[in-house]
């Protein structure tokens, strides 16, 4: 991503990896209820009974949040938070923290990266992150999707984050923890390209034409644009990924079968289920993450600089 002012020491790859993981966790904490609402809306309709004239339980992002708080309690909005933080520590660290390193790798050290190189770098780090952190994503979605109503004495599918890891591995094998890896690689290649390349280019243009300085308003604007572009491009793959990863064994034979089943039973609009919460979540997540990332990266770099100068 575009570097800061000349007065700032260039951050190392290690600083970027740490800053990206920390910023991802901050963004996850702030936007997690929106993500949970998005998951509930995306999986609504996958059971046959909900398609035969029954009233939909969830309507809209805020309606979903209110319904969950009323029927399951406020804590239900943070189902899967621990797995979400696990995911960001591994996932954001790789896909965002290594983005500049991959750009330099493909340009052989040159700072002048074209859009093709940026897209390739985004695809590479996105795929690497999925291969590394896929089990955390599977567990997060399973916990977000499970409905627990205290008054009905219903039994939770998983009692805790670590119980989910163990249960999935025991019942579905180690491969179960990597369920949906291919659609997730596809999804995150698209997300990474849309998110990082959009942010990179818009921030670069803002600084090039002196519209803003390299500070919070600039990071806010570029982060918002990145979130919107990402939601439009990635929503269909995201819905299929969520459905497939949450499904019981044998429900779908593959991610493609899941997409075809959705298309034939629910129509093409099913691929944009949960679009509003997806945008609210991705837009706000990108704003919080990129603003946090830039500030944490600068703070750590300046700390290193001051420590080195005092030695």
mmCIF file of C-alpha atoms in Angstrom:
data_model
loop_
_atom_site.group_PDB
_atom_site.id
_atom_site.type_symbol
_atom_site.label_atom_id
_atom_site.label_comp_id
_atom_site.label_asym_id
_atom_site.label_seq_id
_atom_site.Cartn_x
_atom_site.Cartn_y
_atom_site.Cartn_z
ATOM 1 C CA UNK A 1 0.000 0.000 0.000
ATOM 2 C CA UNK A 2 1.058 3.595 -0.513
ATOM 3 C CA UNK A 3 3.661 4.619 2.020
ATOM 4 C CA UNK A 4 3.276 7.541 4.381
ATOM 5 C CA UNK A 5 5.247 10.733 4.437
ATOM 6 C CA UNK A 6 8.961 10.844 3.979
ATOM 7 C CA UNK A 7 9.447 11.593 7.682
ATOM 8 C CA UNK A 8 8.118 8.158 8.569
ATOM 9 C CA UNK A 9 10.468 5.210 8.658
ATOM 10 C CA UNK A 10 9.309 2.548 6.200
ATOM 11 C CA UNK A 11 7.604 -0.265 8.187
ATOM 12 C CA UNK A 12 9.104 -3.735 7.943
ATOM 13 C CA UNK A 13 7.153 -6.798 6.787
ATOM 14 C CA UNK A 14 6.958 -7.998 10.401
ATOM 15 C CA UNK A 15 5.418 -4.680 11.489
ATOM 16 C CA UNK A 16 2.858 -4.882 8.681
ATOM 17 C CA UNK A 17 1.928 -8.479 9.581
ATOM 18 C CA UNK A 18 1.484 -7.612 13.273
ATOM 19 C CA UNK A 19 -0.409 -4.377 12.508
ATOM 20 C CA UNK A 20 -2.752 -6.117 10.066
ATOM 21 C CA UNK A 21 -3.610 -8.857 12.576
ATOM 22 C CA UNK A 22 -4.211 -6.345 15.377
ATOM 23 C CA UNK A 23 -6.298 -4.055 13.140
ATOM 24 C CA UNK A 24 -8.337 -7.034 11.931
ATOM 25 C CA UNK A 25 -9.167 -7.932 15.541
ATOM 26 C CA UNK A 26 -10.215 -4.340 16.317
ATOM 27 C CA UNK A 27 -12.487 -4.276 13.270
ATOM 28 C CA UNK A 28 -13.910 -7.701 14.163
ATOM 29 C CA UNK A 29 -14.838 -6.551 17.684
ATOM 30 C CA UNK A 30 -16.612 -3.443 16.362
ATOM 31 C CA UNK A 31 -18.563 -5.047 13.499
ATOM 32 C CA UNK A 32 -19.213 -8.622 14.686
ATOM 33 C CA UNK A 33 -22.988 -8.233 15.354
ATOM 34 C CA UNK A 34 -23.447 -7.094 11.733
ATOM 35 C CA UNK A 35 -21.534 -10.150 10.519
ATOM 36 C CA UNK A 36 -23.691 -12.478 12.642
ATOM 37 C CA UNK A 37 -26.854 -10.861 11.222
ATOM 38 C CA UNK A 38 -25.453 -11.301 7.701
ATOM 39 C CA UNK A 39 -24.818 -15.019 8.289
ATOM 40 C CA UNK A 40 -28.339 -15.577 9.657
ATOM 41 C CA UNK A 41 -29.883 -13.827 6.644
ATOM 42 C CA UNK A 42 -27.705 -15.739 4.185
ATOM 43 C CA UNK A 43 -28.603 -19.190 5.548
ATOM 44 C CA UNK A 44 -32.307 -18.336 5.880
ATOM 45 C CA UNK A 45 -34.208 -20.295 3.249
ATOM 46 C CA UNK A 46 -31.814 -23.223 2.910
ATOM 47 C CA UNK A 47 -34.255 -25.562 4.701
ATOM 48 C CA UNK A 48 -37.224 -26.674 2.650
ATOM 49 C CA UNK A 49 -39.735 -25.857 5.365
ATOM 50 C CA UNK A 50 -38.896 -22.163 5.286
ATOM 51 C CA UNK A 51 -39.683 -22.015 1.583
ATOM 52 C CA UNK A 52 -43.249 -23.393 1.782
ATOM 53 C CA UNK A 53 -45.290 -20.406 2.832
ATOM 54 C CA UNK A 54 -43.790 -20.018 6.286
ATOM 55 C CA UNK A 55 -43.082 -16.520 7.516
ATOM 56 C CA UNK A 56 -39.396 -15.604 7.353
ATOM 57 C CA UNK A 57 -37.908 -15.289 10.840
ATOM 58 C CA UNK A 58 -35.388 -12.599 9.957
ATOM 59 C CA UNK A 59 -36.146 -9.426 7.994
ATOM 60 C CA UNK A 60 -33.381 -6.935 7.369
ATOM 61 C CA UNK A 61 -30.170 -6.451 9.269
ATOM 62 C CA UNK A 62 -31.575 -4.480 12.193
ATOM 63 C CA UNK A 63 -34.689 -6.647 12.321
ATOM 64 C CA UNK A 64 -32.411 -9.693 12.540
ATOM 65 C CA UNK A 65 -30.401 -8.149 15.367
ATOM 66 C CA UNK A 66 -33.578 -7.233 17.303
ATOM 67 C CA UNK A 67 -35.064 -10.728 16.795
ATOM 68 C CA UNK A 68 -31.860 -12.386 17.984
ATOM 69 C CA UNK A 69 -31.664 -10.194 21.089
ATOM 70 C CA UNK A 70 -35.337 -10.912 21.935
ATOM 71 C CA UNK A 71 -35.241 -14.682 21.354
ATOM 72 C CA UNK A 72 -31.651 -15.616 22.199
ATOM 73 C CA UNK A 73 -30.284 -12.752 24.268
ATOM 74 C CA UNK A 74 -27.682 -10.053 23.448
ATOM 75 C CA UNK A 75 -24.759 -12.487 23.749
ATOM 76 C CA UNK A 76 -26.012 -14.346 20.650
ATOM 77 C CA UNK A 77 -24.784 -11.428 18.528
ATOM 78 C CA UNK A 78 -21.245 -12.409 19.494
ATOM 79 C CA UNK A 79 -21.558 -16.176 18.874
ATOM 80 C CA UNK A 80 -18.266 -17.230 17.303
ATOM 81 C CA UNK A 81 -16.341 -14.099 18.345
ATOM 82 C CA UNK A 82 -13.376 -16.089 19.706
ATOM 83 C CA UNK A 83 -13.083 -17.993 16.413
ATOM 84 C CA UNK A 84 -13.477 -14.666 14.597
ATOM 85 C CA UNK A 85 -10.520 -13.228 16.493
ATOM 86 C CA UNK A 86 -8.527 -16.426 15.834
ATOM 87 C CA UNK A 87 -9.356 -15.954 12.163
ATOM 88 C CA UNK A 88 -8.238 -12.332 12.018
ATOM 89 C CA UNK A 89 -4.960 -13.010 13.834
ATOM 90 C CA UNK A 90 -4.050 -15.556 11.168
ATOM 91 C CA UNK A 91 -6.077 -14.355 8.216
ATOM 92 C CA UNK A 92 -5.671 -10.559 8.187
ATOM 93 C CA UNK A 93 -2.006 -10.895 9.128
ATOM 94 C CA UNK A 94 -1.306 -12.871 5.950
ATOM 95 C CA UNK A 95 -3.646 -11.372 3.359
ATOM 96 C CA UNK A 96 -3.114 -7.721 4.331
ATOM 97 C CA UNK A 97 0.257 -7.805 6.049
ATOM 98 C CA UNK A 98 1.998 -9.605 3.171
ATOM 99 C CA UNK A 99 0.300 -7.656 0.350
ATOM 100 C CA UNK A 100 3.130 -5.119 -0.107
ATOM 101 C CA UNK A 101 5.735 -7.884 0.148
ATOM 102 C CA UNK A 102 3.998 -9.849 -2.635
ATOM 103 C CA UNK A 103 3.775 -6.714 -4.795
ATOM 104 C CA UNK A 104 7.516 -6.230 -4.466
ATOM 105 C CA UNK A 105 8.096 -9.931 -5.166
ATOM 106 C CA UNK A 106 6.170 -9.766 -8.460
ATOM 107 C CA UNK A 107 7.797 -6.465 -9.502
ATOM 108 C CA UNK A 108 11.237 -7.732 -8.371
ATOM 109 C CA UNK A 109 11.682 -4.913 -5.868
ATOM 110 C CA UNK A 110 10.228 -2.075 -7.935
ATOM 111 C CA UNK A 111 7.846 0.367 -6.245
ATOM 112 C CA UNK A 112 5.918 0.965 -9.491
ATOM 113 C CA UNK A 113 3.296 -1.786 -9.462
ATOM 114 C CA UNK A 114 0.650 -1.863 -12.189
ATOM 115 C CA UNK A 115 -2.953 -2.923 -11.583
ATOM 116 C CA UNK A 116 -2.224 -6.439 -12.885
ATOM 117 C CA UNK A 117 0.569 -6.880 -10.359
ATOM 118 C CA UNK A 118 -1.656 -5.571 -7.553
ATOM 119 C CA UNK A 119 -4.439 -7.981 -8.510
ATOM 120 C CA UNK A 120 -1.968 -10.869 -8.605
ATOM 121 C CA UNK A 121 -0.573 -9.914 -5.189
ATOM 122 C CA UNK A 122 -4.109 -9.683 -3.761
ATOM 123 C CA UNK A 123 -5.047 -13.113 -5.157
ATOM 124 C CA UNK A 124 -1.852 -14.667 -3.802
ATOM 125 C CA UNK A 125 -2.152 -13.389 -0.233
ATOM 126 C CA UNK A 126 -5.880 -14.147 -0.172
ATOM 127 C CA UNK A 127 -5.289 -17.783 -1.172
ATOM 128 C CA UNK A 128 -2.406 -18.140 1.290
ATOM 129 C CA UNK A 129 -4.550 -16.794 4.130
ATOM 130 C CA UNK A 130 -7.399 -19.232 3.418
ATOM 131 C CA UNK A 131 -5.058 -22.221 3.295
ATOM 132 C CA UNK A 132 -3.687 -21.176 6.682
ATOM 133 C CA UNK A 133 -6.807 -20.016 8.556
ATOM 134 C CA UNK A 134 -9.765 -21.918 7.004
ATOM 135 C CA UNK A 135 -10.645 -23.924 10.189
ATOM 136 C CA UNK A 136 -11.235 -20.692 12.119
ATOM 137 C CA UNK A 137 -13.676 -19.508 9.428
ATOM 138 C CA UNK A 138 -15.608 -22.805 9.460
ATOM 139 C CA UNK A 139 -15.977 -22.680 13.261
ATOM 140 C CA UNK A 140 -16.926 -18.991 13.267
ATOM 141 C CA UNK A 141 -19.738 -19.511 10.749
ATOM 142 C CA UNK A 142 -21.046 -22.656 12.510
ATOM 143 C CA UNK A 143 -21.237 -20.789 15.840
ATOM 144 C CA UNK A 144 -22.849 -17.709 14.283
ATOM 145 C CA UNK A 145 -25.457 -19.844 12.524
ATOM 146 C CA UNK A 146 -26.535 -21.963 15.500
ATOM 147 C CA UNK A 147 -29.797 -20.830 17.078
ATOM 148 C CA UNK A 148 -30.204 -21.230 20.835
ATOM 149 C CA UNK A 149 -33.430 -20.244 22.586
ATOM 150 C CA UNK A 150 -32.981 -20.387 26.389
ATOM 151 C CA UNK A 151 -36.702 -20.825 27.164
ATOM 152 C CA UNK A 152 -37.123 -23.812 24.846
ATOM 153 C CA UNK A 153 -34.265 -25.854 26.402
ATOM 154 C CA UNK A 154 -32.851 -26.370 22.913
ATOM 155 C CA UNK A 155 -29.442 -28.013 22.735
ATOM 156 C CA UNK A 156 -26.613 -26.074 21.148
ATOM 157 C CA UNK A 157 -24.830 -27.686 18.227
ATOM 158 C CA UNK A 158 -21.520 -26.677 19.831
ATOM 159 C CA UNK A 159 -20.996 -25.640 23.452
ATOM 160 C CA UNK A 160 -17.906 -23.501 22.860
ATOM 161 C CA UNK A 161 -15.333 -22.486 20.263
ATOM 162 C CA UNK A 162 -12.907 -25.279 21.178
ATOM 163 C CA UNK A 163 -15.769 -27.792 21.371
ATOM 164 C CA UNK A 164 -16.642 -26.818 17.792
ATOM 165 C CA UNK A 165 -13.080 -27.493 16.615
ATOM 166 C CA UNK A 166 -13.074 -30.899 18.348
ATOM 167 C CA UNK A 167 -16.610 -31.903 17.293
ATOM 168 C CA UNK A 168 -16.074 -31.025 13.628
ATOM 169 C CA UNK A 169 -12.746 -32.891 13.551
ATOM 170 C CA UNK A 170 -14.303 -35.927 15.273
ATOM 171 C CA UNK A 171 -17.524 -36.113 13.239
ATOM 172 C CA UNK A 172 -16.312 -34.912 9.839
ATOM 173 C CA UNK A 173 -12.583 -35.593 10.021
ATOM 174 C CA UNK A 174 -9.775 -33.081 9.657
ATOM 175 C CA UNK A 175 -11.092 -32.336 6.159
ATOM 176 C CA UNK A 176 -14.252 -30.994 7.804
ATOM 177 C CA UNK A 177 -12.251 -28.107 9.228
ATOM 178 C CA UNK A 178 -11.198 -27.203 5.688
ATOM 179 C CA UNK A 179 -14.743 -27.575 4.332
ATOM 180 C CA UNK A 180 -15.496 -24.983 1.669
ATOM 181 C CA UNK A 181 -11.822 -24.205 1.180
ATOM 182 C CA UNK A 182 -12.145 -23.889 -2.621
ATOM 183 C CA UNK A 183 -15.127 -21.454 -2.587
ATOM 184 C CA UNK A 184 -13.417 -19.579 0.229
ATOM 185 C CA UNK A 185 -10.214 -19.252 -1.821
ATOM 186 C CA UNK A 186 -12.335 -17.972 -4.724
ATOM 187 C CA UNK A 187 -14.219 -15.603 -2.445
ATOM 188 C CA UNK A 188 -11.099 -14.266 -0.766
ATOM 189 C CA UNK A 189 -9.199 -13.851 -4.013
ATOM 190 C CA UNK A 190 -12.103 -11.632 -5.137
ATOM 191 C CA UNK A 191 -12.368 -9.882 -1.757
ATOM 192 C CA UNK A 192 -8.642 -9.268 -1.493
ATOM 193 C CA UNK A 193 -8.398 -7.911 -5.017
ATOM 194 C CA UNK A 194 -11.449 -5.674 -4.568
ATOM 195 C CA UNK A 195 -10.550 -4.556 -1.066
ATOM 196 C CA UNK A 196 -6.787 -4.048 -1.129
ATOM 197 C CA UNK A 197 -6.423 -2.915 -4.735
ATOM 198 C CA UNK A 198 -9.330 -0.437 -4.430
ATOM 199 C CA UNK A 199 -7.922 0.951 -1.188
ATOM 200 C CA UNK A 200 -4.416 1.083 -2.638
ATOM 201 C CA UNK A 201 -5.437 2.886 -5.843
ATOM 202 C CA UNK A 202 -7.879 5.351 -4.233
ATOM 203 C CA UNK A 203 -5.428 6.285 -1.495
ATOM 204 C CA UNK A 204 -2.704 6.722 -4.123
ATOM 205 C CA UNK A 205 -4.935 9.031 -6.230
ATOM 206 C CA UNK A 206 -6.014 11.076 -3.203
ATOM 207 C CA UNK A 207 -2.376 11.682 -2.269
ATOM 208 C CA UNK A 208 -1.251 12.211 -5.866
ATOM 209 C CA UNK A 209 -3.750 15.035 -6.495
ATOM 210 C CA UNK A 210 -3.356 16.511 -2.982
ATOM 211 C CA UNK A 211 -7.047 16.027 -2.157
ATOM 212 C CA UNK A 212 -6.158 15.016 1.405
ATOM 213 C CA UNK A 213 -3.067 14.361 3.462
ATOM 214 C CA UNK A 214 -2.044 10.819 4.426
ATOM 215 C CA UNK A 215 -4.174 10.776 7.551
ATOM 216 C CA UNK A 216 -7.509 9.552 8.957
ATOM 217 C CA UNK A 217 -9.903 11.293 6.498
ATOM 218 C CA UNK A 218 -7.934 9.817 3.593
ATOM 219 C CA UNK A 219 -7.942 6.341 5.174
ATOM 220 C CA UNK A 220 -11.691 6.650 5.927
ATOM 221 C CA UNK A 221 -12.551 7.574 2.317
ATOM 222 C CA UNK A 222 -10.402 4.853 0.749
ATOM 223 C CA UNK A 223 -11.660 2.265 3.264
ATOM 224 C CA UNK A 224 -15.324 3.106 2.567
ATOM 225 C CA UNK A 225 -14.827 2.805 -1.196
ATOM 226 C CA UNK A 226 -12.998 -0.508 -0.743
ATOM 227 C CA UNK A 227 -15.878 -1.885 1.357
ATOM 228 C CA UNK A 228 -18.540 -0.928 -1.200
ATOM 229 C CA UNK A 229 -16.662 -2.356 -4.204
ATOM 230 C CA UNK A 230 -15.922 -5.559 -2.317
ATOM 231 C CA UNK A 231 -19.569 -6.112 -1.312
ATOM 232 C CA UNK A 232 -20.878 -5.689 -4.862
ATOM 233 C CA UNK A 233 -18.319 -8.069 -6.355
ATOM 234 C CA UNK A 234 -18.071 -10.714 -3.628
ATOM 235 C CA UNK A 235 -21.653 -11.148 -2.309
ATOM 236 C CA UNK A 236 -22.673 -14.135 -4.523
ATOM 237 C CA UNK A 237 -19.538 -16.120 -3.652
ATOM 238 C CA UNK A 238 -19.890 -15.144 0.011
ATOM 239 C CA UNK A 239 -23.464 -16.476 0.220
ATOM 240 C CA UNK A 240 -22.492 -19.810 -1.385
ATOM 241 C CA UNK A 241 -19.468 -20.074 0.919
ATOM 242 C CA UNK A 242 -21.603 -19.456 4.017
ATOM 243 C CA UNK A 243 -24.296 -21.958 2.987
ATOM 244 C CA UNK A 244 -21.793 -24.665 2.084
ATOM 245 C CA UNK A 245 -19.596 -24.286 5.157
ATOM 246 C CA UNK A 246 -22.620 -24.292 7.504
ATOM 247 C CA UNK A 247 -24.319 -27.303 5.872
ATOM 248 C CA UNK A 248 -24.554 -30.738 7.475
ATOM 249 C CA UNK A 249 -22.541 -33.542 5.815
ATOM 250 C CA UNK A 250 -24.262 -34.745 2.618
ATOM 251 C CA UNK A 251 -26.464 -31.666 2.118
ATOM 252 C CA UNK A 252 -24.464 -30.486 -0.890
ATOM 253 C CA UNK A 253 -22.009 -32.560 -2.916
ATOM 254 C CA UNK A 254 -19.859 -29.512 -3.700
ATOM 255 C CA UNK A 255 -19.835 -25.728 -3.665
ATOM 256 C CA UNK A 256 -21.065 -25.729 -7.285
ATOM 257 C CA UNK A 257 -23.936 -28.049 -6.308
ATOM 258 C CA UNK A 258 -24.774 -25.646 -3.472
ATOM 259 C CA UNK A 259 -24.900 -22.710 -5.916
ATOM 260 C CA UNK A 260 -27.075 -24.645 -8.402
ATOM 261 C CA UNK A 261 -29.448 -25.747 -5.612
ATOM 262 C CA UNK A 262 -29.832 -22.147 -4.481
ATOM 263 C CA UNK A 263 -30.470 -20.984 -8.041
ATOM 264 C CA UNK A 264 -33.156 -23.609 -8.774
ATOM 265 C CA UNK A 265 -34.953 -23.446 -5.404
ATOM 266 C CA UNK A 266 -34.654 -19.771 -4.487
ATOM 267 C CA UNK A 267 -33.816 -17.934 -7.697
ATOM 268 C CA UNK A 268 -30.905 -15.602 -8.571
ATOM 269 C CA UNK A 269 -31.784 -13.088 -5.837
ATOM 270 C CA UNK A 270 -30.672 -15.685 -3.255
ATOM 271 C CA UNK A 271 -27.071 -14.860 -4.161
ATOM 272 C CA UNK A 272 -27.568 -11.351 -2.791
ATOM 273 C CA UNK A 273 -29.283 -12.365 0.439
ATOM 274 C CA UNK A 274 -27.910 -10.299 3.273
ATOM 275 C CA UNK A 275 -26.513 -7.649 0.885
ATOM 276 C CA UNK A 276 -27.331 -4.714 3.188
ATOM 277 C CA UNK A 277 -25.709 -6.273 6.268
ATOM 278 C CA UNK A 278 -22.818 -7.393 4.058
ATOM 279 C CA UNK A 279 -22.288 -3.783 2.953
ATOM 280 C CA UNK A 280 -22.800 -2.383 6.440
ATOM 281 C CA UNK A 281 -20.367 -4.941 7.762
ATOM 282 C CA UNK A 282 -17.743 -4.780 5.000
ATOM 283 C CA UNK A 283 -17.967 -0.996 4.709
ATOM 284 C CA UNK A 284 -17.613 -0.442 8.440
ATOM 285 C CA UNK A 285 -15.063 -3.280 8.760
ATOM 286 C CA UNK A 286 -12.865 -1.775 6.047
ATOM 287 C CA UNK A 287 -13.064 1.708 7.547
ATOM 288 C CA UNK A 288 -12.180 0.516 11.061
ATOM 289 C CA UNK A 289 -9.563 -1.954 9.854
ATOM 290 C CA UNK A 290 -7.685 0.355 7.479
ATOM 291 C CA UNK A 291 -7.776 3.312 9.884
ATOM 292 C CA UNK A 292 -6.548 1.051 12.707
ATOM 293 C CA UNK A 293 -3.959 -0.587 10.449
ATOM 294 C CA UNK A 294 -2.426 2.717 9.363
ATOM 295 C CA UNK A 295 -2.304 4.063 12.937
ATOM 296 C CA UNK A 296 -0.959 0.847 14.519
ATOM 297 C CA UNK A 297 1.625 0.505 11.758
ATOM 298 C CA UNK A 298 2.832 4.079 12.326
ATOM 299 C CA UNK A 299 2.848 3.703 16.119
ATOM 300 C CA UNK A 300 4.881 0.475 16.022
ATOM 301 C CA UNK A 301 7.306 1.904 13.457
ATOM 302 C CA UNK A 302 7.844 5.066 15.511
ATOM 303 C CA UNK A 303 8.336 2.974 18.648
ATOM 304 C CA UNK A 304 11.003 0.955 16.830
ATOM 305 C CA UNK A 305 12.605 4.171 15.584
ATOM 306 C CA UNK A 306 12.708 5.748 19.046
ATOM 307 C CA UNK A 307 14.022 2.533 20.599
ATOM 308 C CA UNK A 308 16.788 2.253 18.003
ATOM 309 C CA UNK A 309 17.797 5.903 18.409
ATOM 310 C CA UNK A 310 18.088 5.524 22.198
ATOM 311 C CA UNK A 311 20.491 2.586 21.891
#
